[in-house]
mmCIF file of C-alpha atoms and ligand atoms in Angstrom:
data_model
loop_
_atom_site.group_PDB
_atom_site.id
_atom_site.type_symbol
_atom_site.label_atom_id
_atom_site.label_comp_id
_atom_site.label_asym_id
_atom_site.label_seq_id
_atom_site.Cartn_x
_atom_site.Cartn_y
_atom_site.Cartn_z
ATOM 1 C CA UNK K 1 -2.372 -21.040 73.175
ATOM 2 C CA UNK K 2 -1.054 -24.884 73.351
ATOM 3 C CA UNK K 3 2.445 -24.876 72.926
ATOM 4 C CA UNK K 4 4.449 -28.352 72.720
ATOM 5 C CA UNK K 5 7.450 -28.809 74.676
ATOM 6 C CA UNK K 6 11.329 -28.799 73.718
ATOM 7 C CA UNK K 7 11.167 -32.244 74.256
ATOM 8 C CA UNK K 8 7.595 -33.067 72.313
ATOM 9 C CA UNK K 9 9.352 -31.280 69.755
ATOM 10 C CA UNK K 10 12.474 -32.634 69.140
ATOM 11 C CA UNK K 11 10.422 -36.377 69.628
ATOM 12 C CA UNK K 12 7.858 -35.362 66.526
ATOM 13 C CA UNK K 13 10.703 -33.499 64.587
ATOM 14 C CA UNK K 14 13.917 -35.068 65.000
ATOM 15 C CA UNK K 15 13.647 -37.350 61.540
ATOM 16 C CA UNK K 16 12.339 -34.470 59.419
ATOM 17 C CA UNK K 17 15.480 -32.039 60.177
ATOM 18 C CA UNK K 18 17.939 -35.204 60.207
ATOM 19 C CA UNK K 19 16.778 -35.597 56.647
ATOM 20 C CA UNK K 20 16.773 -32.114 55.718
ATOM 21 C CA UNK K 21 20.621 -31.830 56.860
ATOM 22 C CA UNK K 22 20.928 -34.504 54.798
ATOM 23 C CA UNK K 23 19.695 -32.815 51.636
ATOM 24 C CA UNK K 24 22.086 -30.300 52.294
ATOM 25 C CA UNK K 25 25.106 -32.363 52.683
ATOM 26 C CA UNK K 26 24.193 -34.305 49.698
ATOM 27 C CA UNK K 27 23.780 -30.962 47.929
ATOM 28 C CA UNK K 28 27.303 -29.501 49.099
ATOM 29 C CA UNK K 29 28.724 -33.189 48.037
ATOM 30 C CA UNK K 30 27.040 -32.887 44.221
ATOM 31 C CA UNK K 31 28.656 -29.468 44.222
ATOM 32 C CA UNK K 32 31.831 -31.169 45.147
ATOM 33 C CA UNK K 33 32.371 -33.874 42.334
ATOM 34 C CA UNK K 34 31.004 -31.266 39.687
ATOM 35 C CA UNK K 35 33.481 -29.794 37.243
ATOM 36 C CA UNK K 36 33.948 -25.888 37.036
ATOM 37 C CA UNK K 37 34.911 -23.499 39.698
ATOM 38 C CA UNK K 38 32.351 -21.699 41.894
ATOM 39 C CA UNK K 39 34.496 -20.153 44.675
ATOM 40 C CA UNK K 40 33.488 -16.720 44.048
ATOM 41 C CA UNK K 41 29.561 -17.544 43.233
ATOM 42 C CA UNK K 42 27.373 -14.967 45.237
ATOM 43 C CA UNK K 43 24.562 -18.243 45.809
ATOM 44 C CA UNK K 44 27.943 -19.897 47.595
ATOM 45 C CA UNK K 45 28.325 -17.711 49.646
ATOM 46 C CA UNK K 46 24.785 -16.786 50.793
ATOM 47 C CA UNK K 47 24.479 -20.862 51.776
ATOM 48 C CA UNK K 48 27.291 -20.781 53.587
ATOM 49 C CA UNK K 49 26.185 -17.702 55.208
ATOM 50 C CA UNK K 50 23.148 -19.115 56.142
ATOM 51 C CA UNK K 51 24.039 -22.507 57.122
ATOM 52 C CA UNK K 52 26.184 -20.645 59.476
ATOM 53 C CA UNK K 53 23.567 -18.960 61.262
ATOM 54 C CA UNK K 54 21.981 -22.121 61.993
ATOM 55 C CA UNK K 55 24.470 -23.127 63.686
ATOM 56 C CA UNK K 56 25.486 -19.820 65.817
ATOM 57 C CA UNK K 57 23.684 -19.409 69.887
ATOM 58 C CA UNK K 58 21.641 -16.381 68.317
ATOM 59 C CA UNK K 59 17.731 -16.948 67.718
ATOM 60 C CA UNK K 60 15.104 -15.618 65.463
ATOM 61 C CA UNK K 61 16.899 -17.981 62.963
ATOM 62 C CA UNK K 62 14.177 -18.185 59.835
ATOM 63 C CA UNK K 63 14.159 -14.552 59.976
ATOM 64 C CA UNK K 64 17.723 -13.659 59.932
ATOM 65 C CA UNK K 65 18.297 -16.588 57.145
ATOM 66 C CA UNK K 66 15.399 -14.361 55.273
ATOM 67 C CA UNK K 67 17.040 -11.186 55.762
ATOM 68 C CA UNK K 68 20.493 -12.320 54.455
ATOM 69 C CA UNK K 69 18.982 -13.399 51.220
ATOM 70 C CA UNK K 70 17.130 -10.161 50.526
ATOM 71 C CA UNK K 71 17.844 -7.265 48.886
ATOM 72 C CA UNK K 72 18.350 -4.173 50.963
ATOM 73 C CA UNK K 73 15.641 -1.845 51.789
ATOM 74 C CA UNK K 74 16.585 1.698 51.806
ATOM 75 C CA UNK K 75 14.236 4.455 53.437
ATOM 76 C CA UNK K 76 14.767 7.260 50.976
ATOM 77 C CA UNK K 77 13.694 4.763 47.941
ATOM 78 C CA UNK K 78 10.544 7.172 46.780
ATOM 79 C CA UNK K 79 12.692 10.454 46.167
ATOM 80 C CA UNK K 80 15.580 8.480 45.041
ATOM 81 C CA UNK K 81 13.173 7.095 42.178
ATOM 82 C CA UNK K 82 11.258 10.249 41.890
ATOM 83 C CA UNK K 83 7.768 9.080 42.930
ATOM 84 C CA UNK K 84 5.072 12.005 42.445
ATOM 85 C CA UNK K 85 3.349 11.489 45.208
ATOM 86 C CA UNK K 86 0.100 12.506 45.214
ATOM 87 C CA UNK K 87 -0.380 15.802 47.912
ATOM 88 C CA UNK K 88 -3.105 14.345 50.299
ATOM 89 C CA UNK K 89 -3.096 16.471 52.675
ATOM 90 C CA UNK K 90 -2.669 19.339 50.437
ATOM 91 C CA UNK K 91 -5.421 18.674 48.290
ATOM 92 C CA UNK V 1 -13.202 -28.200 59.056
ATOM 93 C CA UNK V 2 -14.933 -25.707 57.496
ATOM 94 C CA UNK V 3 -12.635 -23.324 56.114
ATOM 95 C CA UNK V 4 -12.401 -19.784 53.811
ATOM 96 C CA UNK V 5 -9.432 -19.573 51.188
ATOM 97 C CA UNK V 6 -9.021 -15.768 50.982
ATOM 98 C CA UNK V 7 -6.734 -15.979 47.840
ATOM 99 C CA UNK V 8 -6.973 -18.753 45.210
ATOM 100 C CA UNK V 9 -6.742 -18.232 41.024
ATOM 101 C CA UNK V 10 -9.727 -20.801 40.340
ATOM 102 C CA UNK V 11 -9.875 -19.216 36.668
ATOM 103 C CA UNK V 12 -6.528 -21.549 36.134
ATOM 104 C CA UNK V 13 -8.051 -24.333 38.221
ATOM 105 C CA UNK V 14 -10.047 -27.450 37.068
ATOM 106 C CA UNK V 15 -13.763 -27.608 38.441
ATOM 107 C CA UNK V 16 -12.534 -31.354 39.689
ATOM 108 C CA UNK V 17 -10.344 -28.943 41.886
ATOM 109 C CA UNK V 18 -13.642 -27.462 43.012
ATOM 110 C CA UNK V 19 -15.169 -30.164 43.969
ATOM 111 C CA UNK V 20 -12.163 -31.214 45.656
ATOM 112 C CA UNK V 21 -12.049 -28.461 47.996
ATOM 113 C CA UNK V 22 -15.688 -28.431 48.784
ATOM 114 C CA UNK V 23 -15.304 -31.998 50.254
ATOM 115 C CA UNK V 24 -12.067 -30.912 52.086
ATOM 116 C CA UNK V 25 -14.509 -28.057 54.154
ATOM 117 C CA UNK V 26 -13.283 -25.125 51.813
ATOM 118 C CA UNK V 27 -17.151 -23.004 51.725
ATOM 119 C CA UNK V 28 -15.439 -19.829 50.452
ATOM 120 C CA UNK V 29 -13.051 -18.486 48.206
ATOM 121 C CA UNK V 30 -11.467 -14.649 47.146
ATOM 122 C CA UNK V 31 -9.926 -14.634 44.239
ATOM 123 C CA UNK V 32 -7.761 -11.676 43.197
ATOM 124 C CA UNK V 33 -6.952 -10.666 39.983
ATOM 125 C CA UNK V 34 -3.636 -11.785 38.670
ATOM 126 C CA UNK V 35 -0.835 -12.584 35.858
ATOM 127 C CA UNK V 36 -1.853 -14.804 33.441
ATOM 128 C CA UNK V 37 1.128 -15.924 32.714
ATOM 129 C CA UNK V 38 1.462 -13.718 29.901
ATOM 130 C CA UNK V 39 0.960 -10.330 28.959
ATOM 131 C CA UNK V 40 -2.293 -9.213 27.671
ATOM 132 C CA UNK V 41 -2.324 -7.147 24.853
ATOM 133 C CA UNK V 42 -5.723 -4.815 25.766
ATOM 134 C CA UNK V 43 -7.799 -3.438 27.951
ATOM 135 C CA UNK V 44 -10.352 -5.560 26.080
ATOM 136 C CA UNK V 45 -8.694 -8.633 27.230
ATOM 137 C CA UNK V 46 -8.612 -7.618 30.933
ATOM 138 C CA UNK V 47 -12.662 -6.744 30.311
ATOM 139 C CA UNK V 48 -13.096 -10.007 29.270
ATOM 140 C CA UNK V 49 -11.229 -11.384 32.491
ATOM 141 C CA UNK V 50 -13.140 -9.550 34.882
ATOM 142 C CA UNK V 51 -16.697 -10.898 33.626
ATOM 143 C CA UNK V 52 -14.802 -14.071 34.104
ATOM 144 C CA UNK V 53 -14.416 -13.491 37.856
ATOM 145 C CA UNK V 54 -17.405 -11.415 38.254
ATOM 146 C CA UNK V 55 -19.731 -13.550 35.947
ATOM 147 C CA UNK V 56 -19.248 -16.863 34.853
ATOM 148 C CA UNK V 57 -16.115 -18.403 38.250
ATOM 149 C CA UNK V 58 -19.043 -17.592 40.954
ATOM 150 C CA UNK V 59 -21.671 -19.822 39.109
ATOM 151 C CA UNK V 60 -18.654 -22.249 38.468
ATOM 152 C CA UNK V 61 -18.101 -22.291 42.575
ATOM 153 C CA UNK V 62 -22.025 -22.188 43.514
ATOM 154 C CA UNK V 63 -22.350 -25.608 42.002
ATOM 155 C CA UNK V 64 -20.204 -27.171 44.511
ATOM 156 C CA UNK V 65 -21.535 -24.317 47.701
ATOM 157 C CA UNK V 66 -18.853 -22.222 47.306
ATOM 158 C CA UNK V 67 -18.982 -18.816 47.692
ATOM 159 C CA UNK V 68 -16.965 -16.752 45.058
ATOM 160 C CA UNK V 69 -15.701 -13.371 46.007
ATOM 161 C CA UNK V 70 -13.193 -11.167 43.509
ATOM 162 C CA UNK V 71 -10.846 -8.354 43.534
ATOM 163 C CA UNK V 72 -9.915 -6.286 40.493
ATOM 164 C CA UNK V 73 -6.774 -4.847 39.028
ATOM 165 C CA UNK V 74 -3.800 -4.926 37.021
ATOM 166 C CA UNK V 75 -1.132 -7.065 38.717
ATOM 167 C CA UNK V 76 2.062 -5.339 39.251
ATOM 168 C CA UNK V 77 4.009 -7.940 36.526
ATOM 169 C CA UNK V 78 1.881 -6.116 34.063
ATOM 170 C CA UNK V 79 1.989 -2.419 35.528
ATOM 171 C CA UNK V 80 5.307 -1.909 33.704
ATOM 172 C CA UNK V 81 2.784 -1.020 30.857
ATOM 173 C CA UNK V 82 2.293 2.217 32.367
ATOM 174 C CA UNK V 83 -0.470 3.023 29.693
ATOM 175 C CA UNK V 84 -2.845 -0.479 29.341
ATOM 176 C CA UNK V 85 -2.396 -0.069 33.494
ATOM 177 C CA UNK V 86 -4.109 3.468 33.663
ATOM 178 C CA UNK V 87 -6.380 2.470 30.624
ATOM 179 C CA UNK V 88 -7.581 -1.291 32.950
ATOM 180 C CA UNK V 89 -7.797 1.708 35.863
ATOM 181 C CA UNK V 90 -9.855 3.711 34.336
ATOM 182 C CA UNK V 91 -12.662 0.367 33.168
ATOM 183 C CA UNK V 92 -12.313 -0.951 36.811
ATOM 184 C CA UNK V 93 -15.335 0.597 38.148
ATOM 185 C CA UNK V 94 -17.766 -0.633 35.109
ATOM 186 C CA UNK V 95 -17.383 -4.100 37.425
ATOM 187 C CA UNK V 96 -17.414 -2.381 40.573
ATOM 188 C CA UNK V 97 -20.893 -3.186 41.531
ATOM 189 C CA UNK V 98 -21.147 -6.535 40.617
ATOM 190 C CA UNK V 99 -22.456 -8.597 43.617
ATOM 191 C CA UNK V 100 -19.381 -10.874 44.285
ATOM 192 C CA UNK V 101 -16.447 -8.268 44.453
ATOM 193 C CA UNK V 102 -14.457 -7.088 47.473
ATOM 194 C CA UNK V 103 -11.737 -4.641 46.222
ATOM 195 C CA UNK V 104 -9.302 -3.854 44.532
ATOM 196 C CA UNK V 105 -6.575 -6.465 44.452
ATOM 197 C CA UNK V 106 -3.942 -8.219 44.351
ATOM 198 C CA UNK V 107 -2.070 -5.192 43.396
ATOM 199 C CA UNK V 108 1.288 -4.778 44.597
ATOM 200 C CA UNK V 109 5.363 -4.673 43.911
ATOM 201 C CA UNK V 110 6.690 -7.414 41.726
ATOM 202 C CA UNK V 111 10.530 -6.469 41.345
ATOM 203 C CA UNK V 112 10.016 -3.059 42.999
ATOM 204 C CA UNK V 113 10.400 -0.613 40.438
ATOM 205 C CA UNK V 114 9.470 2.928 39.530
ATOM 206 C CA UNK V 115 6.380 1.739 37.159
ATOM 207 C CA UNK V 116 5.306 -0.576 39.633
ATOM 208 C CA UNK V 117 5.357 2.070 42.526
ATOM 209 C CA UNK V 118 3.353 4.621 40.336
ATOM 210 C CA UNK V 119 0.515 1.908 39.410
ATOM 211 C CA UNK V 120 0.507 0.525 42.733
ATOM 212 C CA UNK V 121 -0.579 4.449 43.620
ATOM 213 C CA UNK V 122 -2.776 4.805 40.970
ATOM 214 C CA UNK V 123 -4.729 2.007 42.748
ATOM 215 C CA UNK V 124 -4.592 3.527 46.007
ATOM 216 C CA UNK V 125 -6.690 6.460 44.393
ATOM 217 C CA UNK V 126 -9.232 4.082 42.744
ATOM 218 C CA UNK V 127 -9.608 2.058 46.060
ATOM 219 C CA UNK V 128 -10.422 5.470 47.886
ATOM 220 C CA UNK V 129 -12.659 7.317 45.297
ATOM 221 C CA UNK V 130 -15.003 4.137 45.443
ATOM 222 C CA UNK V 131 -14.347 3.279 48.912
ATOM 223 C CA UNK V 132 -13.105 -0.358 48.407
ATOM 224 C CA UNK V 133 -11.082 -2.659 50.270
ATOM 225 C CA UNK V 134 -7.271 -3.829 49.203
ATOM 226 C CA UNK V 135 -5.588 -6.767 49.217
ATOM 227 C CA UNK V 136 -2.324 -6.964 48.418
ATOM 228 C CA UNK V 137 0.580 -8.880 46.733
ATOM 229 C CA UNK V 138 4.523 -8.712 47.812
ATOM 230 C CA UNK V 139 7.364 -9.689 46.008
ATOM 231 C CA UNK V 140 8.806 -12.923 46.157
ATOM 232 C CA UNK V 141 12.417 -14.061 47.088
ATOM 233 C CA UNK V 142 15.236 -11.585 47.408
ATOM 234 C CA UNK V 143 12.043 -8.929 46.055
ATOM 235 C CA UNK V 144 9.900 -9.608 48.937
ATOM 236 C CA UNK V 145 11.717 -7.705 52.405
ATOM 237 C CA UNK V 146 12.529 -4.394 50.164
ATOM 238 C CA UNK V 147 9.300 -4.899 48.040
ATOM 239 C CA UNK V 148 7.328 -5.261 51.383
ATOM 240 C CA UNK V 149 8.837 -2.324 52.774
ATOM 241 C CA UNK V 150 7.861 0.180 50.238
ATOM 242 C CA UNK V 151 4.201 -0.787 49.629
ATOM 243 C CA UNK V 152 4.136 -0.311 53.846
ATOM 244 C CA UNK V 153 5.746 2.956 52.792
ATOM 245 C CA UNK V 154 3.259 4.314 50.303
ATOM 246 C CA UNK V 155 0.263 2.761 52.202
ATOM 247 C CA UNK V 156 0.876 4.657 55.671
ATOM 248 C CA UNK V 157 1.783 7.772 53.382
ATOM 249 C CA UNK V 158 -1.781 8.050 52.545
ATOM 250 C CA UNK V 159 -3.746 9.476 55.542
ATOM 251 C CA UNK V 160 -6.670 8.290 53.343
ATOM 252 C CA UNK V 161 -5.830 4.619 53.433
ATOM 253 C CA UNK V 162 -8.037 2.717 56.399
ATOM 254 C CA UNK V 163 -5.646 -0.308 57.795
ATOM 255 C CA UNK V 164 -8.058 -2.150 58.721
ATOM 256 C CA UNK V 165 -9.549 -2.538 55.445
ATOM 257 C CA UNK V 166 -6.198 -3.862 54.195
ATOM 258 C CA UNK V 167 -4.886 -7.204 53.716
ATOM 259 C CA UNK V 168 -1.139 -7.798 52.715
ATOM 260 C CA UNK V 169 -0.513 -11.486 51.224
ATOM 261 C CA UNK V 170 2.397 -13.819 51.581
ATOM 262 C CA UNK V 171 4.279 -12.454 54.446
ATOM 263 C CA UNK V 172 7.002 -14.335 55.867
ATOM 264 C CA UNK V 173 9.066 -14.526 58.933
ATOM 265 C CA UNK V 174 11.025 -11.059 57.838
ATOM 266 C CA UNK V 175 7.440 -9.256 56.977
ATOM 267 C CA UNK V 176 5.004 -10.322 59.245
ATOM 268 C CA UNK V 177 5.868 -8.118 62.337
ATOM 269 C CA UNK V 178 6.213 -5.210 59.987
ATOM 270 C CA UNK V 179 2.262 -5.780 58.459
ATOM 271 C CA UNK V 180 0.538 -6.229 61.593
ATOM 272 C CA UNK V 181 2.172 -3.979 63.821
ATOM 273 C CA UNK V 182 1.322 -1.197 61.579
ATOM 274 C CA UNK V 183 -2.334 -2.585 61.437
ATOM 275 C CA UNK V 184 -2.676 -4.111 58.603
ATOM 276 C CA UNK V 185 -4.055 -7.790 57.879
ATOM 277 C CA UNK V 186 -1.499 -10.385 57.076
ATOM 278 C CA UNK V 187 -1.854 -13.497 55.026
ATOM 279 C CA UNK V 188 0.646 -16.348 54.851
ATOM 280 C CA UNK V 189 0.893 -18.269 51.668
ATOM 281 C CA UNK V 190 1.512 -21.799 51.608
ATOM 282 C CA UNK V 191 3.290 -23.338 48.328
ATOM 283 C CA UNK V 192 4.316 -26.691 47.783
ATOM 284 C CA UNK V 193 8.040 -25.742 47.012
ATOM 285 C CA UNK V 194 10.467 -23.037 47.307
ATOM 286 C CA UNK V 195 7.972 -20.560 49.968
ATOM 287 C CA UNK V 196 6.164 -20.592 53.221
ATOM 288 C CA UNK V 197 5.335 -24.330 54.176
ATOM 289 C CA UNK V 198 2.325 -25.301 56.781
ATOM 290 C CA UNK V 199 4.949 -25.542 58.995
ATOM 291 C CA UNK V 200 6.567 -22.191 59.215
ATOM 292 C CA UNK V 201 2.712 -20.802 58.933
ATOM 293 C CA UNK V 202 1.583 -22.365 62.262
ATOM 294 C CA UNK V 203 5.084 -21.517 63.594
ATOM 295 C CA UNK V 204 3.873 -17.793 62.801
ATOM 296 C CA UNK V 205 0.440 -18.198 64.443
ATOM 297 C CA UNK V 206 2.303 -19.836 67.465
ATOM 298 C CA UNK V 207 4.652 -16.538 67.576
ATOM 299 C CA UNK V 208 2.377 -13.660 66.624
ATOM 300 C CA UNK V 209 -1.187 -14.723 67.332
ATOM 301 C CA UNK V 210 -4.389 -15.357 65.664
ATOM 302 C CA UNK V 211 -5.102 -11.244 65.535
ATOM 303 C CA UNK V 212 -5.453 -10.288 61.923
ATOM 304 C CA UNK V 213 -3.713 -13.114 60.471
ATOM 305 C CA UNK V 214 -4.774 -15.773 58.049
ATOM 306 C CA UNK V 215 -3.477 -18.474 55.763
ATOM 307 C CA UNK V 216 -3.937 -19.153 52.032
ATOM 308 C CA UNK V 217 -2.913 -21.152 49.315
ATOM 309 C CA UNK V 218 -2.551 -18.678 46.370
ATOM 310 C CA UNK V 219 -3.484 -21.872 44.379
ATOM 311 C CA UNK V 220 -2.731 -20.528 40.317
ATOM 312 C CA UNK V 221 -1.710 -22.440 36.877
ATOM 313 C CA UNK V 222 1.635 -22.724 38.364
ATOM 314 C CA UNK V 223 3.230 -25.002 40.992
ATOM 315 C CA UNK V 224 0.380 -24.882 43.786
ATOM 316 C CA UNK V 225 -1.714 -26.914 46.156
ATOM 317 C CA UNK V 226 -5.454 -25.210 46.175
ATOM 318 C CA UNK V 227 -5.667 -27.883 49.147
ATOM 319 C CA UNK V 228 -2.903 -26.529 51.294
ATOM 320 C CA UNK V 229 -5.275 -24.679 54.121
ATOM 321 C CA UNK V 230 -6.642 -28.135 54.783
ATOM 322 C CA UNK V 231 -2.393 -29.156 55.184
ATOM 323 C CA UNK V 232 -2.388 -25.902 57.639
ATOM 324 C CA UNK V 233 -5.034 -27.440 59.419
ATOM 325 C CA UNK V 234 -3.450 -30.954 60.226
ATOM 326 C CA UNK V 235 -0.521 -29.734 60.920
ATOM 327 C CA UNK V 236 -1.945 -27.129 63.670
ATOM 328 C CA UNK V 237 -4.333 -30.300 64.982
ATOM 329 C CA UNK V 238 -0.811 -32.306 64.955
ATOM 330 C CA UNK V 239 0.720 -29.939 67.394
ATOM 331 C CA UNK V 240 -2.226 -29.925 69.752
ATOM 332 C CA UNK V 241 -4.191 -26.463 68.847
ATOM 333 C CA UNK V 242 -7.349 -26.137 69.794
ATOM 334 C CA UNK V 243 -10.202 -26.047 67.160
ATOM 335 C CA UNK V 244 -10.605 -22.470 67.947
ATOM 336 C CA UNK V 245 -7.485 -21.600 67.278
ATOM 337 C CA UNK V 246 -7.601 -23.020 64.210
ATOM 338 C CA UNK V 247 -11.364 -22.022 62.553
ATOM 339 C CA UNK V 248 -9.988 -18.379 64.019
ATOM 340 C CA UNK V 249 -7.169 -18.404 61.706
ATOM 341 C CA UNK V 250 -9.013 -20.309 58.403
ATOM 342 C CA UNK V 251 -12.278 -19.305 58.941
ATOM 343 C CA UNK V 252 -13.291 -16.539 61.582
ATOM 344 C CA UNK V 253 -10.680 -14.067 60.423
ATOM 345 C CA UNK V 254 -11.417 -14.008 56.534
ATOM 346 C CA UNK V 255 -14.653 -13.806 57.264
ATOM 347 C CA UNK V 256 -14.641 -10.747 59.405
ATOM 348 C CA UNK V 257 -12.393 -8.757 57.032
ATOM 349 C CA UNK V 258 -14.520 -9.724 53.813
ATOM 350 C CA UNK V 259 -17.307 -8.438 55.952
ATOM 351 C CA UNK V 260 -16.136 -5.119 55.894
ATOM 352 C CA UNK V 261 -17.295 -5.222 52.031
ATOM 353 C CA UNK V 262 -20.015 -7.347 51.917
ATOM 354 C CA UNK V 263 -22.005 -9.853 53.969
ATOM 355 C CA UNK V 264 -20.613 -13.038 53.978
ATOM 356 C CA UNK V 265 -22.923 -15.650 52.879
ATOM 357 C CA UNK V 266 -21.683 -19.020 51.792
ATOM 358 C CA UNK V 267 -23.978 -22.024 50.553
HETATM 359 ZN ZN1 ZN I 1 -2.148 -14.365 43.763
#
């Protein structure tokens, strides 16, 4: 499979994620000026959160940024809910 | 390019849209069963929308060379009605037979709860009594990793279930790995706002490979860009893919899964 280089990369894609940390910034700015508190909002602190993986040496970025704003999966979900399961082998 | 959209809600599209996509290269379209943005009150209602999508969309398509295919259900928004869900179960298979559909589908999780689960089995057992394919529908948002997770859960719980024959929509970069290394197909949906965007589709493709993967645009009344696979496709040509690559991913691959129902004709 064709895969561009770092540099081709950061040449094609360098305006596109300028302008996206713009967005942000302006974002954090509007959320600035605005009246009301939010310092305990849960949304607050899931951007932060994820702006701050951006920025950390780790990869797999997108992915972690999608785990942090997901609810929990937890392996025992079908008895916890009591699921009849239908007996296939069983049957 | 020619080019298969394997999940697309033409019932709340305009036929200009159709004519649209046939001069972008689109000679195919599935389109699952879905919400319609409200709750219907019957199982009347949900008659009436399957001889929709098994009837009258098909001859809609074939007038621009489309190729219609359909999956049938009760989407998992509406399987909180435990009882209209097992009633629309239980009229599925008068529709069964009907030349242009593929499955049963999209079912799925929509904010994961108990209801949801015990439909989304109840369709299991349908798809296996009449031997049908599945395509499926996870959560969005915060819903989709847990969501995901579960319908993997009940799926490889069911020795019965053939992965092959099963196609999980709108993964993302948290769900992917989980769908295909289990062996299961994975489509990536592509929405104008707010989802998965061309980019961070052919970012997927670059990472994971061509093998059972695909792309659509889950095109419905709402926000959505029935034109999106052609967006996929410029974007992949962009970065230097070969056309191989690319008619793998948007046309090759639908086409070989839909062919595990029926013969794939377009024209
Ligand atoms: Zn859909």
């Amino acid at each position: 499979m064709h895969e561009r280089t770092a540099a081709q990369i950061i040449a094609d894609e360098f305006l596109i994620a300028r302008a996206k940390i713009l967005e942000l910034a302006a974002t954090l700015d509007r959320l600035d000026r605005a009246d009301g508190d939010i310092e305990n909002s849960k949304q607050l602190v899931l951007l932060s959160q994820g702006m701050q993986i951006l920025c950390d040496s780790e990869s797999d970025k997108a992915k972690r940024v999608q785990l942090l704003m997901s609810r929990q999966y937890e392996p025992e979900w079908i008895e916890k809910m009591a699921i009849r399961r239908r007996d296939v082998e069983g049957s | 390019m020619e080019y298969i959209d394997p999940h697309l809600h033409m019932v709340s599209r305009t036929t200009d849209d159709y004519e649209t996509l046939a001069r972008m290269g689109c000679v195919a379209i599935s389109e699952p069963a879905f919400w319609a943005g409200f709750d219907r009150g019957s199982v009347d209602s949900f008659r009436d929308y399957f001889r929709q999508l098994t009837d009258f969309e098909p001859k809609r398509a074939a007038q621009y060379g489309i190729s219609h295919y359909t999956w049938l259900c009760i989407n998992a928004k509406e399987a909180e009605n435990v009882t209209l869900s097992r009633e629309v179960i239980a009229m599925i298979p008068e529709f069964l037979d009907a030349k242009n559909v593929l499955g049963i589908g999209e079912i799925g999780l929509n904010k994961n709860t108990r209801n949801e689960a015990t439909i989304f089995l109840e369709h299991l057992d349908l798809a296996v009594k009449y031997n049908q394919q599945i395509l499926i529908h996870t959560p969005h948002l915060e819903d989709k990793y847990q969501g995901t997770r579960m319908i993997l859960d009940m799926l490889m719980g069911d020795s019965r279930i053939n992965r092959s024959r099963v196609l999980v929509d709108h993964v993302e970069e948290h769900t992917i790995e989980h769908v295909l290394e289990n062996g299961f197909w994975a489509g990536m949906t592509l929405y104008p706002v707010s989802k998965c965007t061309p980019q961070r589709a052919a970012d997927m493709i670059e990472r994971y490979g061509p093998e059972r993967l695909m792309a659509n645009s889950a095109g419905d009344w709402g926000p959505s860009k029935p034109t999106a696979i052609p967006d996929l496709i410029m974007e992949m040509k962009k970065r230097g893919h070969s056309k191989e690559l690319i008619r793998r991913v948007v046309y090759e691959n639908p086409k070989t899964f839909f062919s595990q129902s029926k013969p794939f004709v377009h024209g």
